[in-house]
Amino acid sequence: MAVYTDVDDEELIAFLAGYDLGALLSCKGIAEGVENSNYYLHTSAGSFILTLYEKRVAEADLPFFLGLMEHLSAKGLGCPQPVRDRAGAALGRLAGRPAAIVTFLDGYSVHHPEPAHCARLGEALAQLHLAGADFPLRRANALSVGGWRPLYAPFAARAGEVAEDLGAIVAAELETLERDWPSGLPEGVIHADLFPDNVFFLGDRVSGLIDFYFACVDSLAYDLAICLNAWCFDAAGAYDAEKGAALLSSYARARPLTEAEADAFPLLARGAALRFLLTRFVDWLNVPRGALVRPKDPREYLARLRFHKTIRSASDYGLRT
Amino acid sequence: MAVYTDVDDEELIAFLAGYDLGALLSCKGIAEGVENSNYYLHTSAGSFILTLYEKRVAEADLPFFLGLMEHLSAKGLGCPQPVRDRAGAALGRLAGRPAAIVTFLDGYSVHHPEPAHCARLGEALAQLHLAGADFPLRRANALSVGGWRPLYAPFAARAGEVAEDLGAIVAAELETLERDWPSGLPEGVIHADLFPDNVFFLGDRVSGLIDFYFACVDSLAYDLAICLNAWCFDAAGAYDAEKGAALLSSYARARPLTEAEADAFPLLARGAALRFLLTRFVDWLNVPRGALVRPKDPREYLARLRFHKTIRSASDYGLRT
């Protein structure tokens, strides 16, 4: 997100003329989202976010993402609500790119989540899963077990550049996870990237979830495993059992885990750790020299992966049922 | 402006507690300004801009900049108005940096200025000069004639990397301008960087001026010469006499140029072109390899410089008095 498409004021005014949003008052590129260009948009009708979809997001997926946000908003979930133009379309075109306007969501990301934040996250995630249950569109998870080996293979020879034993660990892990990955768990819409950056709080409550551009249909418990990885380890990489217990237990109060989900949970957590380890590994190797954006350290997820391999069941993470 | 200081939510909430601005609702890094980190800040009291001053702005200059914005706002000029904290201070400290909150200004930059925009700019610039006349603080212009040679000298040997004749032209120009640079012209507060990015319009009117971080005390007509360079050449580098006439004449209606200013104007315009040629030249040589921000082309100002050398008086630019 270090690059923005520069939006011409005349083009933007012409684009806005297709909406019932009044006159343009202000439009500023904002530092939010990593895949797209986002702008704070102020018109005489209020505040919005304008998104221009850049190359990394497939245009064919946009109806899924925008439809999902609309579906979830209609169910009362706090998330950006796509604004339709006068012709009824949520997706338009601006500056040569697919473009959408969504409602502006107040709230801010929490930099140092406490157990109370993890508890609120668990509730919000369960609400997302329940609200998404009857969403009719489908999108496969390109970054689930079947996608990891093709992602990793072209760069496997360079694993040693990140950690001496990375190659051996990833090879063994791919073999195990491809063989044992659970099937038949309850499925539905998952966010698939619900890191602290993508959860807005106002004081102690969750005001909304953003950045649905990895959302897909997959095992619901896998989404919870992603959140466990993203929220419940301290800066040194140690598991915080209090945060983990808060997340899992508050999720399960709103949507109880099935026995199969609880049994599979350590493996799902390993898979989630591997998924972020691999994408970070590839980003790490492919950062442009001298770029001002520092890639995230893949080794954080190597440490998480090692931890998950010591766990036997969801209750070992602190799930109280 | 490709790098932002990441502002921790807890630190920000503690910082805001010193102001009468209510509760934090949202804070997002925005793509505005090149010297500092800027954030769109929404609180229960309204919309603001939070600025963290990064290394390129000298902390000792901040009272001048903030005092100037406060002075100009009080005179009714559209510009960001610093918000004082409960202790009466306009300058605070956040994330280890000097920090200030200013009012949010609606409006947007015009990408393709028309003569009518140049006319409005001329009026706004004259209003700025008139409103700044009794501002009591002083700040020298580090990027006026005395600053050009020290800026250029360390990189002079590399002039040929940008244009074959750049070295010869700059050497001759420095000699001429250092010898003939006018003194005794009417002085006062100048913006010194009033490019289209820094002028907000709402429809056909100027809603405000931003980014006062090059402001200083210097010849008023030099500020007008900077605007002429920044606004009145087309994309191919040709002078647009209609825009120039609109800018100069509308400025002069609000603040008539003295005879000395009109006589000196071609030389001031050459100086302004050289100033931006030199800073762009240095930035061009010093861009980090692989950086995602493309430096602006210094040669655009070489073309302007050549043009100004053909001009004998302000009326040749189209000034109608």
XYZ file of C-alpha atoms in Angstrom:
642
model
C 0.000 0.000 0.000
C 2.879 2.327 -0.649
C 1.511 3.166 -4.090
C -1.692 4.994 -4.772
C -3.424 5.503 -8.018
C -3.661 9.243 -8.380
C -7.340 10.076 -8.862
C -8.021 13.062 -11.072
C -10.542 15.486 -9.562
C -12.538 15.815 -12.791
C -12.767 12.043 -13.250
C -13.822 11.649 -9.626
C -16.522 14.320 -9.912
C -17.840 12.603 -13.050
C -17.784 9.227 -11.226
C -19.669 10.655 -8.237
C -22.302 12.112 -10.534
C -23.519 8.527 -10.960
C -24.317 8.281 -7.228
C -26.770 10.009 -4.922
C -23.949 11.253 -2.733
C -24.052 14.987 -3.383
C -20.988 17.078 -4.143
C -17.343 16.131 -3.696
C -15.835 17.846 -0.672
C -12.590 15.954 -0.116
C -10.738 12.813 -1.208
C -7.443 11.686 0.287
C -5.446 8.492 -0.180
C -5.289 6.569 3.092
C -2.875 3.996 4.459
C -5.293 1.087 4.764
C -5.441 -2.285 3.103
C -2.499 -3.860 1.343
C -4.073 -5.017 -1.896
C -5.921 -1.916 -3.076
C -5.818 1.875 -3.148
C -8.154 3.356 -0.555
C -9.327 6.938 -0.149
C -11.147 8.813 2.534
C -14.031 10.383 0.624
C -16.089 13.253 1.990
C -19.176 14.383 0.115
C -22.151 16.493 1.108
C -23.873 13.181 1.966
C -21.231 12.135 4.519
C -18.018 10.147 4.837
C -17.146 7.105 2.726
C -14.239 4.957 1.623
C -13.479 4.822 -2.080
C -11.550 1.734 -3.150
C -9.746 1.253 -6.441
C -8.978 -2.412 -6.995
C -5.396 -2.937 -8.060
C -3.946 -5.916 -9.888
C -3.624 -8.265 -6.898
C -7.397 -8.608 -6.553
C -9.138 -10.596 -9.298
C -11.961 -8.615 -10.834
C -14.073 -11.760 -11.082
C -14.034 -12.005 -7.263
C -15.374 -8.501 -6.662
C -19.083 -9.437 -6.810
C -18.383 -11.988 -4.045
C -16.598 -9.460 -1.820
C -19.065 -6.616 -2.361
C -22.079 -8.929 -2.153
C -20.749 -10.346 1.100
C -20.292 -6.918 2.693
C -23.801 -5.992 1.627
C -25.193 -9.269 3.001
C -23.393 -8.895 6.329
C -24.377 -5.219 6.688
C -28.000 -6.139 6.073
C -27.710 -8.647 8.923
C -26.521 -5.901 11.250
C -22.860 -6.839 11.304
C -20.521 -3.834 11.540
C -18.698 -3.785 8.217
C -18.366 -1.421 5.274
C -21.604 -1.280 3.326
C -21.263 -0.896 -0.451
C -23.073 2.129 -1.823
C -24.976 1.445 -5.027
C -24.996 3.976 -7.815
C -28.178 5.313 -9.403
C -28.274 2.345 -11.778
C -28.088 -0.057 -8.808
C -24.483 -1.152 -9.329
C -22.077 -1.522 -6.398
C -19.084 -1.830 -8.702
C -18.000 0.955 -11.038
C -14.893 2.028 -12.873
C -12.552 4.916 -12.100
C -9.039 5.763 -13.261
C -9.057 2.631 -15.399
C -9.720 0.354 -12.446
C -12.718 -1.358 -10.872
C -13.918 0.946 -8.102
C -16.433 0.862 -5.254
C -17.667 3.249 -2.585
C -18.456 1.855 0.861
C -19.662 3.510 4.045
C -17.023 4.908 6.395
C -16.689 2.915 9.590
C -15.559 4.628 12.775
C -13.190 2.710 15.006
C -9.471 2.031 15.298
C -7.192 -0.966 15.375
C -5.807 -2.098 18.705
C -2.018 -2.323 18.659
C -1.668 -4.369 21.857
C -4.752 -6.557 22.215
C -5.691 -7.543 25.750
C -7.665 -10.680 26.641
C -10.848 -8.556 26.695
C -10.223 -7.591 23.059
C -9.735 -11.262 22.165
C -13.057 -12.071 23.813
C -14.821 -9.365 21.751
C -13.062 -10.680 18.642
C -14.341 -14.199 19.339
C -17.923 -12.913 19.537
C -17.518 -10.836 16.374
C -16.057 -13.768 14.456
C -18.913 -16.053 15.524
C -21.432 -13.370 14.488
C -19.714 -13.114 11.111
C -19.938 -16.886 10.643
C -23.597 -16.995 11.676
C -24.516 -13.992 9.514
C -22.696 -15.461 6.510
C -24.429 -18.854 6.754
C -27.037 -18.047 4.115
C -24.841 -15.992 1.776
C -25.453 -17.613 -1.604
C -22.202 -16.882 -3.483
C -19.149 -19.112 -3.244
C -15.439 -18.454 -3.542
C -12.813 -21.140 -2.967
C -9.941 -20.497 -0.578
C -6.908 -20.253 -2.836
C -4.671 -20.131 0.229
C -5.848 -23.343 1.886
C -3.963 -26.630 1.976
C -4.080 -27.203 -1.789
C -2.525 -23.812 -2.482
C 0.459 -23.979 -0.164
C 2.775 -26.260 -2.145
C 2.314 -24.383 -5.463
C 2.967 -21.123 -3.598
C 6.101 -22.448 -1.927
C 7.682 -24.617 -4.623
C 9.141 -21.867 -6.857
C 11.023 -20.450 -3.845
C 11.781 -23.669 -1.913
C 15.471 -23.590 -2.816
C 15.814 -20.239 -1.023
C 14.255 -21.338 2.289
C 17.674 -21.265 3.972
C 17.853 -17.501 3.450
C 15.153 -17.063 6.103
C 16.014 -19.818 8.600
C 18.443 -22.730 8.452
C 15.785 -25.363 9.106
C 12.909 -23.703 7.258
C 13.158 -25.988 4.223
C 13.028 -29.195 6.273
C 10.191 -27.955 8.460
C 8.029 -26.778 5.564
C 8.606 -30.018 3.628
C 7.559 -32.150 6.602
C 4.640 -29.888 7.421
C 3.296 -29.883 3.864
C 3.411 -33.683 3.851
C 1.588 -33.994 7.173
C -1.022 -31.353 6.470
C -1.768 -32.525 2.932
C -2.270 -36.044 4.298
C -4.231 -35.227 7.464
C -6.068 -32.000 6.604
C -9.594 -32.415 7.973
C -12.581 -32.523 5.681
C -16.276 -32.412 6.453
C -16.018 -29.725 9.129
C -18.788 -27.090 9.202
C -18.188 -24.664 6.355
C -19.308 -21.182 5.485
C -18.046 -17.710 4.763
C -14.750 -16.979 6.506
C -12.848 -13.679 6.637
C -9.502 -15.501 6.383
C -7.392 -12.453 7.318
C -8.821 -11.121 10.561
C -5.640 -9.605 11.964
C -5.776 -6.715 14.449
C -5.479 -4.236 11.548
C -8.826 -5.445 10.228
C -10.844 -5.202 13.435
C -12.028 -1.772 14.565
C -12.781 -1.041 18.190
C -14.469 1.905 19.835
C -13.451 1.649 23.463
C -14.154 -1.928 24.524
C -16.554 -2.891 21.767
C -15.932 -4.048 18.219
C -17.280 -1.355 15.888
C -16.633 -3.313 12.734
C -14.578 -5.631 10.574
C -12.899 -4.482 7.364
C -10.869 -5.750 4.413
C -12.883 -8.725 3.175
C -10.589 -9.311 0.192
C -9.428 -12.747 1.319
C -12.935 -13.875 2.302
C -14.006 -17.230 0.912
C -15.947 -20.358 1.810
C -13.968 -22.742 4.001
C -14.058 -24.462 7.407
C -15.319 -21.994 9.976
C -12.902 -23.331 12.587
C -10.000 -22.546 10.257
C -10.933 -18.842 10.500
C -10.809 -19.157 14.291
C -7.393 -20.820 13.984
C -6.169 -17.860 11.897
C -7.354 -15.449 14.603
C -5.625 -17.523 17.295
C -2.361 -17.175 15.399
C -2.848 -13.481 14.734
C -4.025 -12.330 18.185
C -2.876 -14.729 20.895
C 0.922 -14.732 20.798
C 3.077 -12.147 22.521
C 5.761 -10.067 20.823
C 8.400 -12.665 21.698
C 6.341 -15.389 20.010
C 5.063 -17.128 23.154
C 1.461 -18.320 23.293
C -0.713 -16.231 25.632
C -3.104 -18.769 27.115
C -5.305 -16.104 28.650
C -5.915 -14.454 25.287
C -6.381 -17.809 23.580
C -8.901 -18.949 26.181
C -10.774 -15.641 25.868
C -10.947 -15.906 22.070
C -11.944 -19.571 21.871
C -14.396 -19.568 24.737
C -16.239 -16.420 23.687
C -16.445 -17.721 20.120
C -17.780 -21.058 21.332
C -20.422 -19.401 23.504
C -21.924 -17.821 20.390
C -21.220 -20.786 18.094
C -20.251 -23.991 19.932
C -17.510 -26.004 18.237
C -18.468 -29.512 17.162
C -16.386 -32.367 18.558
C -14.742 -32.811 15.155
C -13.799 -29.117 15.057
C -12.312 -29.257 18.561
C -10.303 -32.353 17.649
C -9.071 -30.854 14.398
C -8.227 -27.492 15.914
C -4.486 -28.035 16.556
C -4.027 -29.157 12.958
C -6.020 -26.176 11.658
C -3.823 -23.904 13.767
C -0.709 -25.492 12.264
C -2.155 -24.969 8.797
C -2.966 -21.336 9.526
C 0.575 -20.768 10.820
C 2.008 -22.404 7.700
C -0.208 -20.310 5.412
C 1.104 -17.007 6.856
C 4.630 -18.373 7.127
C 4.575 -19.144 3.403
C 3.012 -15.896 2.163
C 5.382 -13.886 4.343
C 8.298 -15.998 3.131
C 7.431 -15.286 -0.500
C 6.905 -11.566 0.212
C 10.211 -11.500 2.097
C 12.108 -12.828 -0.896
C 10.310 -10.570 -3.342
C 10.476 -7.185 -1.673
C 11.953 -4.631 -4.092
C 15.454 -3.629 -3.017
C 15.373 -0.293 -1.205
C 11.577 -0.323 -0.902
C 10.250 1.740 1.968
C 7.831 -0.964 3.057
C 9.459 -3.518 5.302
C 7.994 -7.004 4.805
C 6.715 -8.843 7.859
C 9.066 -11.387 9.375
C 8.088 -14.941 8.335
C 9.970 -16.385 11.321
C 7.219 -15.202 13.673
C 5.052 -17.881 12.123
C 7.755 -20.505 12.276
C 7.717 -20.080 16.055
C 3.932 -20.382 16.151
C 4.078 -23.502 13.994
C 6.536 -25.127 16.393
C 4.201 -24.316 19.274
C 1.102 -25.775 17.628
C 2.943 -29.058 17.044
C 3.131 -29.485 20.837
C -0.673 -29.204 21.227
C -3.081 -32.141 21.189
C -6.586 -30.637 21.473
C -8.528 -27.381 21.545
C -8.760 -27.582 25.326
C -4.953 -27.391 25.505
C -5.317 -23.881 24.042
C -7.629 -22.994 26.904
C -11.065 -23.631 25.353
C -13.547 -23.934 28.182
C -16.817 -25.569 27.219
C 5.362 10.491 2.204
C 5.633 6.802 1.553
C 6.490 6.161 5.206
C 4.185 6.718 8.083
C 4.935 6.639 11.724
C 2.608 4.013 13.113
C 0.586 5.651 15.866
C -0.368 3.366 18.740
C -4.034 3.646 19.712
C -3.304 3.876 23.437
C -0.726 6.614 22.943
C -3.119 8.509 20.701
C -5.976 8.265 23.189
C -3.647 9.548 25.932
C -2.515 12.391 23.653
C -6.117 13.357 22.828
C -6.982 13.419 26.530
C -4.999 16.672 26.672
C -7.430 18.314 24.213
C -11.104 19.257 24.338
C -11.829 17.096 21.303
C -13.905 14.306 22.835
C -13.320 10.631 22.139
C -11.213 9.090 19.389
C -13.384 7.656 16.627
C -10.903 7.062 13.810
C -7.350 7.843 12.744
C -5.907 6.918 9.355
C -2.606 7.811 7.720
C -3.223 9.932 4.616
C -1.191 10.589 1.494
C -0.678 14.310 1.933
C 2.415 16.427 2.427
C 5.887 15.199 1.645
C 7.806 16.218 4.742
C 5.594 14.859 7.529
C 3.235 12.049 8.497
C -0.377 13.163 8.281
C -3.501 11.441 9.573
C -7.179 11.964 9.084
C -8.460 12.195 12.662
C -12.116 11.808 13.559
C -13.239 12.507 17.112
C -16.623 13.163 18.640
C -15.798 16.890 18.172
C -15.357 16.574 14.401
C -12.722 16.020 11.729
C -9.092 17.106 12.042
C -5.649 16.494 10.619
C -2.996 15.147 12.965
C 0.558 15.847 11.850
C 3.693 14.190 13.189
C 6.756 16.189 12.217
C 9.460 13.980 10.793
C 13.160 14.707 10.563
C 13.101 16.948 7.506
C 11.263 19.723 9.355
C 13.339 21.569 11.971
C 11.581 21.572 15.329
C 12.753 25.152 15.965
C 10.671 26.282 12.960
C 7.400 24.777 14.185
C 6.290 27.791 16.249
C 6.652 29.891 13.080
C 4.565 27.505 10.974
C 1.851 26.908 13.566
C 1.764 30.572 14.599
C 1.408 31.560 10.956
C -1.522 29.201 10.344
C -3.202 30.526 13.468
C -2.565 34.132 12.393
C -3.906 33.563 8.885
C -6.967 31.640 10.126
C -7.763 34.484 12.508
C -7.700 36.848 9.519
C -10.260 34.680 7.746
C -7.908 33.000 5.283
C -8.871 29.397 4.493
C -6.051 27.346 5.974
C -5.672 24.662 8.628
C -6.173 26.165 12.078
C -4.018 24.689 14.856
C -6.051 23.329 17.760
C -4.627 24.236 21.151
C -4.616 21.704 23.954
C -6.090 22.391 27.388
C -2.806 23.964 28.493
C -2.946 26.327 25.512
C -0.180 24.655 23.503
C -0.515 24.132 19.737
C 2.501 21.833 19.644
C 2.600 18.526 21.499
C 4.516 15.287 21.338
C 3.309 11.896 20.108
C 5.163 8.717 19.131
C 8.435 10.422 19.982
C 7.821 13.262 17.536
C 6.560 16.831 17.656
C 2.846 16.668 16.843
C 0.001 19.068 16.130
C -3.710 18.855 15.428
C -5.231 21.244 12.905
C -8.765 21.646 11.606
C -9.777 19.556 8.597
C -10.218 21.585 5.441
C -12.646 20.422 2.783
C -11.569 20.845 -0.798
C -9.500 19.015 -3.389
C -6.517 19.716 -5.576
C -7.087 20.483 -9.219
C -5.078 18.203 -11.487
C -5.479 20.267 -14.651
C -5.763 23.923 -13.660
C -7.659 26.152 -16.065
C -7.119 29.915 -16.401
C -10.064 30.439 -14.015
C -8.233 28.406 -11.346
C -5.108 30.507 -11.884
C -7.169 33.658 -11.405
C -8.544 32.324 -8.107
C -5.022 31.335 -7.091
C -3.778 34.877 -7.761
C -6.444 36.305 -5.481
C -5.738 33.739 -2.762
C -1.999 34.419 -2.907
C -2.540 38.162 -2.626
C -4.882 37.601 0.328
C -2.212 35.457 1.974
C 0.388 38.195 1.488
C -1.930 40.891 2.836
C -3.049 38.766 5.808
C 0.556 37.881 6.656
C 1.770 41.482 6.613
C 1.549 41.937 10.381
C 2.661 38.437 11.393
C 5.414 39.120 13.921
C 7.632 36.029 13.645
C 10.404 35.712 11.081
C 11.960 32.787 9.291
C 14.613 33.173 6.619
C 14.196 31.469 3.249
C 16.843 28.746 3.246
C 16.020 28.012 -0.390
C 16.536 31.513 -1.776
C 19.519 32.694 -3.807
C 22.074 32.211 -0.994
C 21.048 28.592 -0.528
C 21.250 27.377 -4.114
C 25.005 27.035 -4.550
C 25.544 25.134 -1.247
C 22.656 22.828 -2.225
C 24.039 22.209 -5.698
C 27.816 22.072 -5.118
C 28.053 18.563 -3.571
C 26.272 17.086 -6.637
C 27.559 19.421 -9.368
C 29.830 16.756 -10.851
C 26.781 14.571 -11.556
C 24.776 17.221 -13.461
C 25.401 15.400 -16.740
C 23.360 12.432 -15.476
C 20.211 14.532 -15.825
C 20.934 16.604 -18.948
C 24.078 17.114 -20.985
C 24.122 20.891 -20.605
C 22.723 21.083 -17.065
C 26.106 21.788 -15.470
C 26.904 24.699 -17.784
C 23.431 26.206 -17.476
C 23.330 26.011 -13.688
C 26.832 27.465 -13.357
C 25.944 30.438 -15.563
C 22.592 30.901 -13.895
C 24.041 30.859 -10.370
C 26.542 33.499 -11.402
C 23.900 35.764 -12.940
C 21.345 35.372 -10.184
C 23.836 35.793 -7.346
C 25.053 39.001 -9.012
C 21.717 40.471 -10.040
C 19.242 39.123 -7.474
C 16.994 42.042 -6.537
C 16.968 43.452 -3.041
C 14.640 45.940 -1.431
C 11.446 44.528 -2.937
C 8.357 44.422 -0.681
C 8.787 41.562 1.752
C 6.492 39.559 3.964
C 5.299 36.061 4.674
C 5.391 33.841 1.574
C 4.100 30.278 1.190
C 7.046 29.360 -1.060
C 5.557 26.046 -2.235
C 2.085 26.849 -3.527
C 1.834 24.063 -6.094
C -1.580 22.719 -7.176
C -1.306 19.985 -4.475
C -1.377 22.671 -1.808
C -4.412 24.613 -3.014
C -7.861 23.208 -2.301
C -10.830 24.100 -4.445
C -14.534 23.496 -3.953
C -16.004 23.941 -7.390
C -14.661 27.239 -8.716
C -13.574 28.799 -5.444
C -10.435 28.304 -3.381
C -11.457 26.647 -0.110
C -8.010 26.834 1.436
C -4.253 26.606 1.271
C -2.271 23.880 3.033
C 1.271 22.730 3.764
C 2.941 25.845 5.127
C 6.205 24.037 5.908
C 8.310 26.051 3.481
C 6.750 29.361 4.515
C 9.221 32.121 5.359
C 9.761 35.841 5.004
C 10.960 36.844 1.550
C 10.025 39.010 -1.436
C 6.300 38.715 -2.036
C 6.774 38.792 -5.790
C 9.058 35.750 -5.528
C 6.071 33.754 -4.213
C 4.106 34.871 -7.267
C 7.022 33.788 -9.468
C 6.940 30.319 -7.841
C 3.202 30.052 -8.603
C 3.779 31.124 -12.202
C 6.273 28.277 -12.602
C 4.031 25.746 -10.857
C 0.699 26.587 -12.496
C 1.206 28.246 -15.859
C 3.102 25.772 -18.037
C 1.462 22.968 -19.952
C 2.410 19.309 -19.724
C 4.864 19.703 -22.612
C 6.613 22.539 -20.782
C 5.259 25.440 -22.882
C 4.213 28.664 -21.170
C 0.430 29.164 -21.131
C 0.037 32.906 -21.523
C -3.657 32.805 -20.720
C -3.038 31.142 -17.344
C -0.098 33.425 -16.623
C -2.122 36.539 -17.432
C -4.977 35.284 -15.228
C -2.640 34.610 -12.294
C -0.641 37.834 -12.491
C -3.525 40.150 -13.235
C -5.821 38.803 -10.538
C -2.980 38.960 -8.021
C -2.189 42.539 -9.019
C -5.821 43.612 -8.689
C -5.739 42.626 -5.011
C -2.137 43.725 -4.432
C -0.688 45.873 -7.236
C 2.948 45.123 -8.068
C 5.383 47.992 -7.592
C 7.401 49.071 -10.620
C 10.498 47.469 -9.091
C 8.628 44.181 -8.646
C 7.365 44.209 -12.223
C 10.884 44.919 -13.516
C 12.437 42.200 -11.361
C 9.791 39.614 -12.153
C 11.561 37.770 -15.007
C 14.642 37.369 -12.807
C 12.507 36.166 -9.881
C 10.864 33.645 -12.197
C 14.305 32.398 -13.295
C 15.291 32.072 -9.647
C 12.131 30.163 -8.812
C 12.713 27.799 -11.742
C 16.325 27.261 -10.633
C 15.245 26.587 -7.033
C 12.903 23.747 -8.066
C 15.330 22.527 -10.706
C 18.005 22.169 -8.025
C 15.897 20.504 -5.323
C 14.452 18.089 -7.872
C 17.950 17.422 -9.207
C 19.228 16.528 -5.730
C 16.150 14.381 -5.004
C 16.585 12.682 -8.384
C 20.142 11.654 -7.556
C 19.258 10.561 -4.037
C 16.143 8.451 -4.517
C 16.610 5.052 -2.859
C 17.042 2.340 -5.488
C 13.782 0.458 -5.967
C 11.764 3.013 -4.000
C 8.120 3.124 -4.950
C 8.039 6.900 -5.036
C 9.173 8.259 -8.366
C 11.004 11.567 -8.010
C 9.769 14.506 -10.050
C 11.642 15.205 -13.249
C 14.085 18.121 -12.798
C 14.166 18.724 -16.548
C 10.688 20.249 -16.438
C 12.273 23.187 -14.646
C 15.189 23.368 -17.033
C 12.639 24.051 -19.793
C 10.976 26.747 -17.678
C 14.321 28.346 -16.937
C 15.130 28.547 -20.631
C 11.780 30.196 -21.262
C 12.199 32.826 -18.537
C 15.538 33.855 -20.032
C 13.675 35.018 -23.149
C 11.405 37.345 -21.150
C 12.155 41.006 -20.451
C 9.315 42.235 -18.222
C 6.241 41.188 -16.271
C 4.012 42.440 -19.074
C 5.633 39.884 -21.416
C 4.076 37.215 -19.164
C 0.692 38.795 -19.756
C 0.349 41.084 -16.718
C -2.326 43.652 -17.513
C -2.214 46.701 -15.290
